[in-house]
């Protein structure tokens, strides 16, 4: 094969070719700008900011490196306003309950001059139940509640895969717990948190010939008054902005209990009647859905309604009987009345003054924080009906205002248990305020259309 060969150039041609290549790589002469020409720039110049001196190092800098510590919550002065003998902070006492009366926000619809002041009654839930020590017999109701709380905690904290049996069971447990929470109202939740005692005390003989009926619900009640509440003192904390009229606050509290009692009695009848239906559906659906759930939801609904109705009846009767012979002082304390002035129908069978429920009304700035939180929930639910409360409030700030702190398990500090308690109380706060906001929004819309009908509910 013939290879390509370069043409042979003569010496004169080689000189011309080399000169032509050198001209291509010759450096061009330097550019000399015209001093009279004006240079236009596409960039704008801005004046530099005035020189500022850096702030002096604050406490918390490490070795002059300028590293600030993490932010710390500023402690409030709520505890400074507490009277050591009569505190308004949340406490866990089976014979003393502190409840917070949170006023609902006024809507932007309806005749506000005729709209009454109503409250949402709230108290934090009790800590999770624990297994009693050895030698102490555990009641069936206590065991069922404790086992259910353990299942809910395991379902919410488990990291099992959804496709696994444990993951499916956890999802079902969370769904049942969510449905149970939807069957009760905010007022009924408060009634079920009032401490009770298993033993009951019958009323005196003079009360057996008298039948009691409440005008607000028209439900005629039994011959005897059984004591179902182991409560001796009830502290109602209301906002200072509401005014200094404890009688109006007490009246609204009693009326709220009576309204809740009437609704709980109706719900108890409905839920009890649905128990056979729920059981039948769960049995028939075992092959398709082995987890059940309807019977548990309806059973808890019936139990909560019956217990709430009994608690409301006992509290209102004891509270009414205690205020017949006592008077509210200027500070809201109920003056104790002599035993001989007490009606015989309100005393225990032993003749002592055991059935009297002492009431104390206390204004406090703590409720202002919770009031803004409830107003925020109402505004988020329906901005067209409620006005914005301004700056929002977090659940941590509400718990701080209540003075709530997690309970220690067996007297020992357990970080995992305390974190679980805090998460549960925050979830309960969100759920309770959402229930109250939804019920208040519905009532305000009814009041705007039918005021007289709304006042009866």
Short mmCIF file of C-alpha atoms in Angstrom, two decimals:
data_model
loop_
_atom_site.label_atom_id
_atom_site.label_comp_id
_atom_site.label_asym_id
_atom_site.label_seq_id
_atom_site.Cartn_x
_atom_site.Cartn_y
_atom_site.Cartn_z
CA UNK A 1 0.00 0.00 0.00
CA UNK A 2 1.30 3.41 -0.96
CA UNK A 3 1.78 5.71 1.98
CA UNK A 4 0.88 9.39 1.77
CA UNK A 5 3.94 11.53 1.64
CA UNK A 6 4.32 15.20 2.50
CA UNK A 7 5.13 17.38 -0.50
CA UNK A 8 8.73 18.39 -0.77
CA UNK A 9 9.03 22.18 -0.50
CA UNK A 10 11.77 24.19 -1.98
CA UNK A 11 13.87 26.44 0.32
CA UNK A 12 12.04 29.59 -0.82
CA UNK A 13 8.63 28.01 -0.19
CA UNK A 14 9.70 26.82 3.26
CA UNK A 15 10.68 30.39 4.23
CA UNK A 16 7.30 31.78 3.13
CA UNK A 17 5.44 29.06 4.99
CA UNK A 18 7.35 29.66 8.24
CA UNK A 19 6.77 33.42 8.00
CA UNK A 20 3.03 32.86 7.54
CA UNK A 21 2.82 30.67 10.70
CA UNK A 22 4.78 33.16 12.79
CA UNK A 23 2.33 35.91 11.83
CA UNK A 24 -0.54 33.89 13.30
CA UNK A 25 1.01 33.67 16.79
CA UNK A 26 2.35 37.20 17.03
CA UNK A 27 1.18 39.02 20.26
CA UNK A 28 -1.03 42.03 19.40
CA UNK A 29 0.05 45.45 20.63
CA UNK A 30 -1.23 46.68 24.00
CA UNK A 31 -4.46 48.73 24.06
CA UNK A 32 -3.98 52.39 25.01
CA UNK A 33 -7.26 53.89 26.40
CA UNK A 34 -8.32 57.39 25.43
CA UNK A 35 -8.06 59.68 28.48
CA UNK A 36 -10.95 61.87 27.17
CA UNK A 37 -13.37 58.95 26.73
CA UNK A 38 -16.01 58.23 29.38
CA UNK A 39 -16.11 54.68 30.59
CA UNK A 40 -19.63 53.25 31.01
CA UNK A 41 -20.13 50.49 33.56
CA UNK A 42 -23.04 48.14 33.92
CA UNK A 43 -22.57 47.91 37.70
CA UNK A 44 -23.90 50.40 40.22
CA UNK A 45 -21.85 51.34 43.20
CA UNK A 46 -23.43 51.61 46.65
CA UNK A 47 -22.01 53.37 49.67
CA UNK A 48 -20.62 51.12 52.35
CA UNK A 49 -22.59 50.84 55.60
CA UNK A 50 -21.24 52.78 58.54
CA UNK A 51 -18.76 50.92 60.60
CA UNK A 52 -20.29 49.35 63.68
CA UNK A 53 -18.57 47.96 66.69
CA UNK A 54 -19.38 44.32 67.47
CA UNK A 55 -21.49 43.71 70.59
CA UNK A 56 -19.57 42.92 73.72
CA UNK A 57 -19.28 39.22 74.47
CA UNK A 58 -22.10 38.01 76.69
CA UNK A 59 -22.04 35.40 79.34
CA UNK A 60 -21.86 32.00 77.72
CA UNK A 61 -19.05 32.53 75.23
CA UNK A 62 -16.54 29.73 75.41
CA UNK A 63 -12.84 30.70 75.35
CA UNK A 64 -13.56 33.75 73.21
CA UNK A 65 -14.67 31.60 70.28
CA UNK A 66 -18.06 33.35 70.06
CA UNK A 67 -20.15 30.19 70.52
CA UNK A 68 -23.47 30.92 72.23
CA UNK A 69 -25.21 28.34 74.42
CA UNK A 70 -28.59 26.89 73.36
CA UNK A 71 -31.64 29.05 74.18
CA UNK A 72 -33.17 28.55 77.58
CA UNK A 73 -36.82 29.02 78.52
CA UNK A 74 -37.35 31.97 80.82
CA UNK A 75 -39.07 30.77 83.94
CA UNK A 76 -42.39 32.40 84.70
CA UNK A 77 -43.53 33.90 87.97
CA UNK A 78 -46.79 31.95 88.19
CA UNK A 79 -45.76 30.20 91.36
CA UNK A 80 -45.14 33.53 93.07
CA UNK A 81 -48.85 34.33 93.04
CA UNK A 82 -49.81 31.06 94.74
CA UNK A 83 -50.95 31.14 98.31
CA UNK A 84 -49.10 28.31 100.09
CA UNK A 85 -52.27 27.39 101.96
CA UNK A 86 -54.57 27.66 98.89
CA UNK A 87 -52.53 27.13 95.70
CA UNK A 88 -54.08 27.38 92.24
CA UNK A 89 -51.43 25.25 90.55
CA UNK A 90 -52.45 21.82 89.37
CA UNK A 91 -52.06 19.21 92.11
CA UNK A 92 -52.83 15.51 92.34
CA UNK A 93 -55.07 15.11 95.36
CA UNK A 94 -57.95 12.58 95.49
CA UNK A 95 -59.91 14.87 97.83
CA UNK A 96 -59.17 18.22 96.18
CA UNK A 97 -59.65 19.14 92.55
CA UNK A 98 -58.48 22.30 90.80
CA UNK A 99 -60.46 23.08 87.66
CA UNK A 100 -59.86 25.95 85.26
CA UNK A 101 -62.80 27.85 83.80
CA UNK A 102 -61.73 29.04 80.36
CA UNK A 103 -64.14 31.57 78.81
CA UNK A 104 -65.08 31.01 75.18
CA UNK A 105 -64.28 33.86 72.76
CA UNK A 106 -67.10 36.07 71.54
CA UNK A 107 -68.05 35.47 67.90
CA UNK A 108 -68.51 38.11 65.22
CA UNK A 109 -72.09 37.01 64.46
CA UNK A 110 -75.33 37.28 66.42
CA UNK A 111 -76.47 39.71 69.09
CA UNK A 112 -73.55 39.84 71.51
CA UNK A 113 -75.54 41.83 74.08
CA UNK A 114 -77.81 38.83 74.70
CA UNK A 115 -75.10 36.18 74.47
CA UNK A 116 -74.22 34.64 77.86
CA UNK A 117 -70.71 34.01 79.09
CA UNK A 118 -69.85 30.35 78.95
CA UNK A 119 -66.75 28.43 79.99
CA UNK A 120 -64.82 25.36 79.01
CA UNK A 121 -63.92 23.44 82.17
CA UNK A 122 -60.52 21.76 82.02
CA UNK A 123 -58.25 19.85 84.32
CA UNK A 124 -55.26 17.77 83.14
CA UNK A 125 -55.72 13.99 83.00
CA UNK A 126 -54.36 11.71 85.67
CA UNK A 127 -51.02 9.97 85.11
CA UNK A 128 -51.03 6.46 83.61
CA UNK A 129 -52.22 3.71 85.91
CA UNK A 130 -49.62 1.44 87.44
CA UNK A 131 -49.82 -2.11 88.68
CA UNK A 132 -50.58 -2.26 92.41
CA UNK A 133 -47.96 -3.74 94.73
CA UNK A 134 -48.02 -7.37 95.72
CA UNK A 135 -50.73 -8.26 98.17
CA UNK A 136 -53.11 -5.55 96.94
CA UNK A 137 -56.07 -6.78 94.89
CA UNK A 138 -56.61 -4.94 91.65
CA UNK A 139 -60.18 -4.22 90.58
CA UNK A 140 -61.39 -5.35 87.17
CA UNK A 141 -62.06 -1.84 85.92
CA UNK A 142 -58.60 -0.69 87.02
CA UNK A 143 -56.95 -3.66 85.31
CA UNK A 144 -58.85 -3.14 82.05
CA UNK A 145 -57.93 0.54 81.96
CA UNK A 146 -54.28 -0.18 82.81
CA UNK A 147 -53.97 -2.87 80.12
CA UNK A 148 -55.54 -0.59 77.53
CA UNK A 149 -53.16 2.24 78.40
CA UNK A 150 -50.24 -0.12 77.99
CA UNK A 151 -51.51 -1.24 74.58
CA UNK A 152 -51.96 2.34 73.41
CA UNK A 153 -48.45 3.26 74.53
CA UNK A 154 -46.95 0.24 72.79
CA UNK A 155 -48.88 1.04 69.60
CA UNK A 156 -47.77 4.68 69.53
CA UNK A 157 -44.13 4.03 70.38
CA UNK A 158 -43.59 0.88 68.30
CA UNK A 159 -41.43 0.98 65.18
CA UNK A 160 -42.83 -2.22 63.71
CA UNK A 161 -43.38 -2.39 59.97
CA UNK A 162 -46.90 -1.77 58.75
CA UNK A 163 -46.99 -5.07 56.85
CA UNK A 164 -46.20 -7.08 59.99
CA UNK A 165 -48.80 -8.40 62.44
CA UNK A 166 -47.55 -6.10 65.18
CA UNK A 167 -47.71 -3.11 62.86
CA UNK A 168 -51.29 -3.87 61.78
CA UNK A 169 -52.35 -4.38 65.40
CA UNK A 170 -50.73 -1.09 66.36
CA UNK A 171 -52.63 0.78 63.65
CA UNK A 172 -55.90 -0.81 64.75
CA UNK A 173 -55.23 0.12 68.39
CA UNK A 174 -54.50 3.72 67.46
CA UNK A 175 -57.67 3.85 65.38
CA UNK A 176 -59.82 2.47 68.21
CA UNK A 177 -58.27 4.92 70.67
CA UNK A 178 -59.00 7.80 68.27
CA UNK A 179 -62.63 6.68 67.89
CA UNK A 180 -63.07 6.36 71.67
CA UNK A 181 -61.82 9.90 72.09
CA UNK A 182 -64.42 11.15 69.60
CA UNK A 183 -67.36 9.67 71.55
CA UNK A 184 -66.98 12.04 74.50
CA UNK A 185 -67.25 15.81 74.78
CA UNK A 186 -64.91 18.18 76.58
CA UNK A 187 -67.33 18.57 79.52
CA UNK A 188 -67.82 14.81 79.82
CA UNK A 189 -64.05 14.32 79.87
CA UNK A 190 -63.85 16.70 82.82
CA UNK A 191 -66.55 14.81 84.74
CA UNK A 192 -64.73 11.51 84.23
CA UNK A 193 -61.58 13.03 85.72
CA UNK A 194 -63.20 13.88 89.03
CA UNK A 195 -61.86 11.43 91.63
CA UNK A 196 -64.38 8.87 92.84
CA UNK A 197 -64.56 6.29 95.58
CA UNK A 198 -65.95 2.78 95.39
CA UNK A 199 -67.96 2.94 98.58
CA UNK A 200 -71.34 4.65 98.51
CA UNK A 201 -73.20 6.23 101.36
CA UNK A 202 -76.95 6.39 101.40
CA UNK A 203 -78.77 9.52 102.30
CA UNK A 204 -80.49 10.05 105.61
CA UNK A 205 -83.89 8.68 106.38
CA UNK A 206 -85.61 12.00 105.97
CA UNK A 207 -84.58 12.17 102.34
CA UNK A 208 -86.18 8.85 101.43
CA UNK A 209 -89.64 10.43 101.33
CA UNK A 210 -88.54 13.19 98.98
CA UNK A 211 -88.05 12.74 95.23
CA UNK A 212 -85.62 15.12 93.60
CA UNK A 213 -85.94 16.57 90.11
CA UNK A 214 -83.90 19.18 88.25
CA UNK A 215 -85.82 21.80 86.37
CA UNK A 216 -83.18 22.16 83.70
CA UNK A 217 -83.47 18.59 82.39
CA UNK A 218 -86.82 17.46 83.79
CA UNK A 219 -85.40 14.06 84.78
CA UNK A 220 -86.88 12.72 88.00
CA UNK A 221 -84.30 11.06 90.19
CA UNK A 222 -84.30 8.35 92.81
CA UNK A 223 -85.25 8.36 96.47
CA UNK A 224 -81.72 8.15 97.84
CA UNK A 225 -78.63 10.18 97.14
CA UNK A 226 -75.61 7.90 96.81
CA UNK A 227 -72.25 9.48 97.30
CA UNK A 228 -70.16 8.54 94.29
CA UNK A 229 -67.53 11.31 94.48
CA UNK A 230 -64.70 11.18 97.00
CA UNK A 231 -64.17 14.90 96.60
CA UNK A 232 -64.12 17.30 99.53
CA UNK A 233 -62.98 20.60 97.99
CA UNK A 234 -63.44 22.00 94.51
CA UNK A 235 -61.34 24.98 93.43
CA UNK A 236 -62.55 26.87 90.36
CA UNK A 237 -59.91 29.16 88.86
CA UNK A 238 -61.26 31.80 86.49
CA UNK A 239 -59.53 34.72 84.68
CA UNK A 240 -59.12 38.02 86.47
CA UNK A 241 -60.50 39.87 83.44
CA UNK A 242 -63.91 38.26 83.96
CA UNK A 243 -64.67 40.51 86.92
CA UNK A 244 -65.27 40.04 90.61
CA UNK A 245 -68.63 38.25 90.53
CA UNK A 246 -68.12 34.75 91.94
CA UNK A 247 -71.86 34.12 92.12
CA UNK A 248 -72.20 34.39 88.32
CA UNK A 249 -69.23 32.06 87.85
CA UNK A 250 -70.70 29.51 90.27
CA UNK A 251 -74.10 29.64 88.57
CA UNK A 252 -72.60 29.08 85.13
CA UNK A 253 -70.54 26.17 86.47
CA UNK A 254 -73.62 24.47 87.94
CA UNK A 255 -75.64 25.10 84.76
CA UNK A 256 -72.83 23.59 82.67
CA UNK A 257 -72.81 20.49 84.86
CA UNK A 258 -76.57 20.12 84.47
CA UNK A 259 -76.38 20.46 80.68
CA UNK A 260 -73.63 17.86 80.54
CA UNK A 261 -75.62 15.55 82.80
CA UNK A 262 -78.66 15.70 80.53
CA UNK A 263 -76.59 14.94 77.43
CA UNK A 264 -74.72 12.13 79.22
CA UNK A 265 -78.00 10.50 80.22
CA UNK A 266 -79.21 10.50 76.62
CA UNK A 267 -75.87 9.16 75.37
CA UNK A 268 -75.91 6.41 78.01
CA UNK A 269 -79.29 5.18 76.78
CA UNK A 270 -78.16 5.19 73.14
CA UNK A 271 -74.80 3.55 73.82
CA UNK A 272 -76.34 0.84 76.04
CA UNK A 273 -78.87 0.00 73.36
CA UNK A 274 -76.13 -0.34 70.74
CA UNK A 275 -74.06 -2.82 72.77
CA UNK A 276 -75.77 -5.98 71.37
CA UNK A 277 -75.53 -4.61 67.84
CA UNK A 278 -71.82 -3.83 68.19
CA UNK A 279 -71.13 -7.27 69.68
CA UNK A 280 -72.99 -9.01 66.85
CA UNK A 281 -71.11 -7.08 64.17
CA UNK A 282 -67.75 -7.88 65.75
CA UNK A 283 -68.61 -11.60 65.93
CA UNK A 284 -69.85 -11.80 62.35
CA UNK A 285 -66.84 -9.93 61.02
CA UNK A 286 -64.28 -12.09 62.84
CA UNK A 287 -63.26 -14.00 59.72
CA UNK A 288 -62.72 -10.80 57.75
CA UNK A 289 -61.66 -8.46 60.57
CA UNK A 290 -60.36 -10.36 63.62
CA UNK A 291 -59.47 -7.21 65.57
CA UNK A 292 -63.01 -6.13 66.48
CA UNK A 293 -63.30 -2.60 67.86
CA UNK A 294 -66.98 -1.67 67.72
CA UNK A 295 -67.79 -3.31 71.05
CA UNK A 296 -64.83 -1.61 72.74
CA UNK A 297 -65.78 1.81 71.38
CA UNK A 298 -69.44 1.49 72.31
CA UNK A 299 -68.60 0.00 75.71
CA UNK A 300 -66.33 2.90 76.63
CA UNK A 301 -68.94 5.36 75.38
CA UNK A 302 -71.61 3.77 77.57
CA UNK A 303 -69.32 3.57 80.61
CA UNK A 304 -68.16 7.18 80.27
CA UNK A 305 -71.70 8.48 79.80
CA UNK A 306 -73.10 6.59 82.80
CA UNK A 307 -70.19 7.55 85.03
CA UNK A 308 -70.30 11.17 83.88
CA UNK A 309 -74.05 11.45 84.52
CA UNK A 310 -73.68 10.02 88.04
CA UNK A 311 -70.73 12.27 88.79
CA UNK A 312 -72.52 15.39 87.56
CA UNK A 313 -75.60 14.53 89.63
CA UNK A 314 -73.55 13.96 92.78
CA UNK A 315 -71.43 17.09 92.36
CA UNK A 316 -74.33 19.42 91.63
CA UNK A 317 -76.44 18.07 94.50
CA UNK A 318 -73.59 18.34 97.02
CA UNK A 319 -72.60 21.73 95.68
CA UNK A 320 -76.17 23.02 95.81
CA UNK A 321 -76.68 21.69 99.32
CA UNK A 322 -73.44 23.26 100.52
CA UNK A 323 -74.36 26.68 99.15
CA UNK A 324 -77.82 26.71 100.71
CA UNK A 325 -76.46 27.39 104.17
CA UNK A 326 -73.08 28.87 103.25
CA UNK A 327 -72.22 32.16 101.64
CA UNK A 328 -69.51 33.05 99.20
CA UNK A 329 -67.05 35.51 100.62
CA UNK A 330 -65.57 38.40 98.65
CA UNK A 331 -62.55 36.30 97.77
CA UNK A 332 -64.76 33.52 96.49
CA UNK A 333 -64.36 31.17 99.47
CA UNK A 334 -67.41 29.31 100.67
CA UNK A 335 -67.95 29.93 104.35
CA UNK A 336 -68.50 26.77 106.35
CA UNK A 337 -71.92 26.46 107.92
CA UNK A 338 -72.67 24.89 111.30
CA UNK A 339 -73.74 21.28 111.28
CA UNK A 340 -77.06 21.97 112.96
CA UNK A 341 -78.03 24.32 110.11
CA UNK A 342 -77.33 21.75 107.42
CA UNK A 343 -80.39 20.10 105.89
CA UNK A 344 -80.74 16.50 106.97
CA UNK A 345 -80.91 15.38 103.33
CA UNK A 346 -77.30 16.43 102.71
CA UNK A 347 -75.67 14.75 105.69
CA UNK A 348 -74.32 11.23 105.78
CA UNK A 349 -75.92 8.39 107.64
CA UNK A 350 -73.47 8.85 110.49
CA UNK A 351 -74.83 12.32 111.09
CA UNK A 352 -71.55 14.03 110.10
CA UNK A 353 -71.11 16.74 107.51
CA UNK A 354 -69.40 14.40 105.03
CA UNK A 355 -71.45 15.11 101.92
CA UNK A 356 -70.75 18.82 101.84
CA UNK A 357 -68.62 19.87 98.89
CA UNK A 358 -66.60 22.96 99.72
CA UNK A 359 -66.32 25.38 96.82
CA UNK A 360 -63.64 28.02 96.38
CA UNK A 361 -63.53 30.49 93.48
CA UNK A 362 -60.15 32.08 92.77
CA UNK A 363 -59.22 34.57 90.01
CA UNK A 364 -55.81 34.09 88.46
CA UNK A 365 -53.77 35.34 85.51
CA UNK A 366 -52.93 31.75 84.63
CA UNK A 367 -56.22 31.33 82.81
CA UNK A 368 -55.40 34.20 80.44
CA UNK A 369 -52.80 32.01 78.71
CA UNK A 370 -55.27 29.14 78.31
CA UNK A 371 -57.97 31.57 77.16
CA UNK A 372 -55.75 32.78 74.30
CA UNK A 373 -55.00 29.16 73.37
CA UNK A 374 -58.72 28.35 73.18
CA UNK A 375 -59.38 31.51 71.16
CA UNK A 376 -56.63 30.45 68.75
CA UNK A 377 -58.29 27.05 68.29
CA UNK A 378 -61.66 28.69 67.60
CA UNK A 379 -60.10 31.04 65.05
CA UNK A 380 -58.33 28.18 63.29
CA UNK A 381 -61.61 26.27 63.11
CA UNK A 382 -63.69 29.09 61.58
CA UNK A 383 -61.98 32.43 60.85
CA UNK A 384 -65.28 33.87 59.59
CA UNK A 385 -66.97 33.51 62.98
CA UNK A 386 -64.11 34.29 65.38
CA UNK A 387 -61.51 37.02 65.30
CA UNK A 388 -57.79 36.40 65.58
CA UNK A 389 -56.43 36.37 69.15
CA UNK A 390 -53.07 37.75 68.03
CA UNK A 391 -49.93 36.01 69.20
CA UNK A 392 -50.27 32.24 69.36
CA UNK A 393 -49.70 30.08 72.42
CA UNK A 394 -47.97 26.71 72.51
CA UNK A 395 -48.97 23.66 74.51
CA UNK A 396 -45.80 23.96 76.59
CA UNK A 397 -46.77 27.47 77.66
CA UNK A 398 -50.22 26.26 78.68
CA UNK A 399 -48.79 23.44 80.79
CA UNK A 400 -46.39 25.91 82.36
CA UNK A 401 -49.29 28.21 83.23
CA UNK A 402 -51.20 25.30 84.78
CA UNK A 403 -48.19 24.33 86.85
CA UNK A 404 -48.31 20.78 85.48
CA UNK A 405 -45.34 18.46 85.84
CA UNK A 406 -45.03 14.72 85.11
CA UNK A 407 -45.58 12.32 87.96
CA UNK A 408 -42.69 10.18 89.10
CA UNK A 409 -43.08 6.42 88.80
CA UNK A 410 -42.67 4.73 92.19
CA UNK A 411 -40.96 7.85 93.50
CA UNK A 412 -38.13 7.55 90.97
CA UNK A 413 -37.32 9.78 88.00
CA UNK A 414 -37.79 8.01 84.69
CA UNK A 415 -37.07 10.16 81.64
CA UNK A 416 -38.92 7.85 79.26
CA UNK A 417 -42.08 7.79 81.37
CA UNK A 418 -42.00 11.54 81.87
CA UNK A 419 -41.62 12.18 78.14
CA UNK A 420 -44.57 9.88 77.47
CA UNK A 421 -46.72 11.65 80.08
CA UNK A 422 -45.90 15.04 78.62
CA UNK A 423 -46.74 13.94 75.08
CA UNK A 424 -50.04 12.48 76.24
CA UNK A 425 -51.06 15.59 78.18
CA UNK A 426 -50.24 17.79 75.20
CA UNK A 427 -52.29 15.54 72.93
CA UNK A 428 -55.15 15.66 75.43
CA UNK A 429 -54.95 19.46 75.55
CA UNK A 430 -55.14 19.70 71.77
CA UNK A 431 -58.05 17.26 71.61
CA UNK A 432 -60.04 18.86 74.44
CA UNK A 433 -59.66 22.38 73.09
CA UNK A 434 -60.60 21.19 69.59
CA UNK A 435 -63.76 19.55 70.98
CA UNK A 436 -64.68 22.69 72.88
CA UNK A 437 -64.02 24.95 69.89
CA UNK A 438 -66.17 22.76 67.61
CA UNK A 439 -69.07 22.68 70.08
CA UNK A 440 -68.85 26.44 70.68
CA UNK A 441 -68.76 27.18 66.95
CA UNK A 442 -71.89 25.09 66.44
CA UNK A 443 -73.66 26.80 69.35
CA UNK A 444 -72.75 30.31 68.13
CA UNK A 445 -74.18 29.60 64.68
CA UNK A 446 -77.38 28.29 66.27
CA UNK A 447 -77.57 31.35 68.52
CA UNK A 448 -77.27 33.68 65.52
CA UNK A 449 -80.31 32.01 63.89
CA UNK A 450 -82.42 30.92 66.89
CA UNK A 451 -81.29 32.64 70.12
CA UNK A 452 -84.02 31.23 72.36
CA UNK A 453 -83.42 27.69 71.16
CA UNK A 454 -79.68 28.01 71.68
CA UNK A 455 -80.08 29.28 75.26
CA UNK A 456 -81.77 26.02 76.21
CA UNK A 457 -78.73 23.98 75.12
#
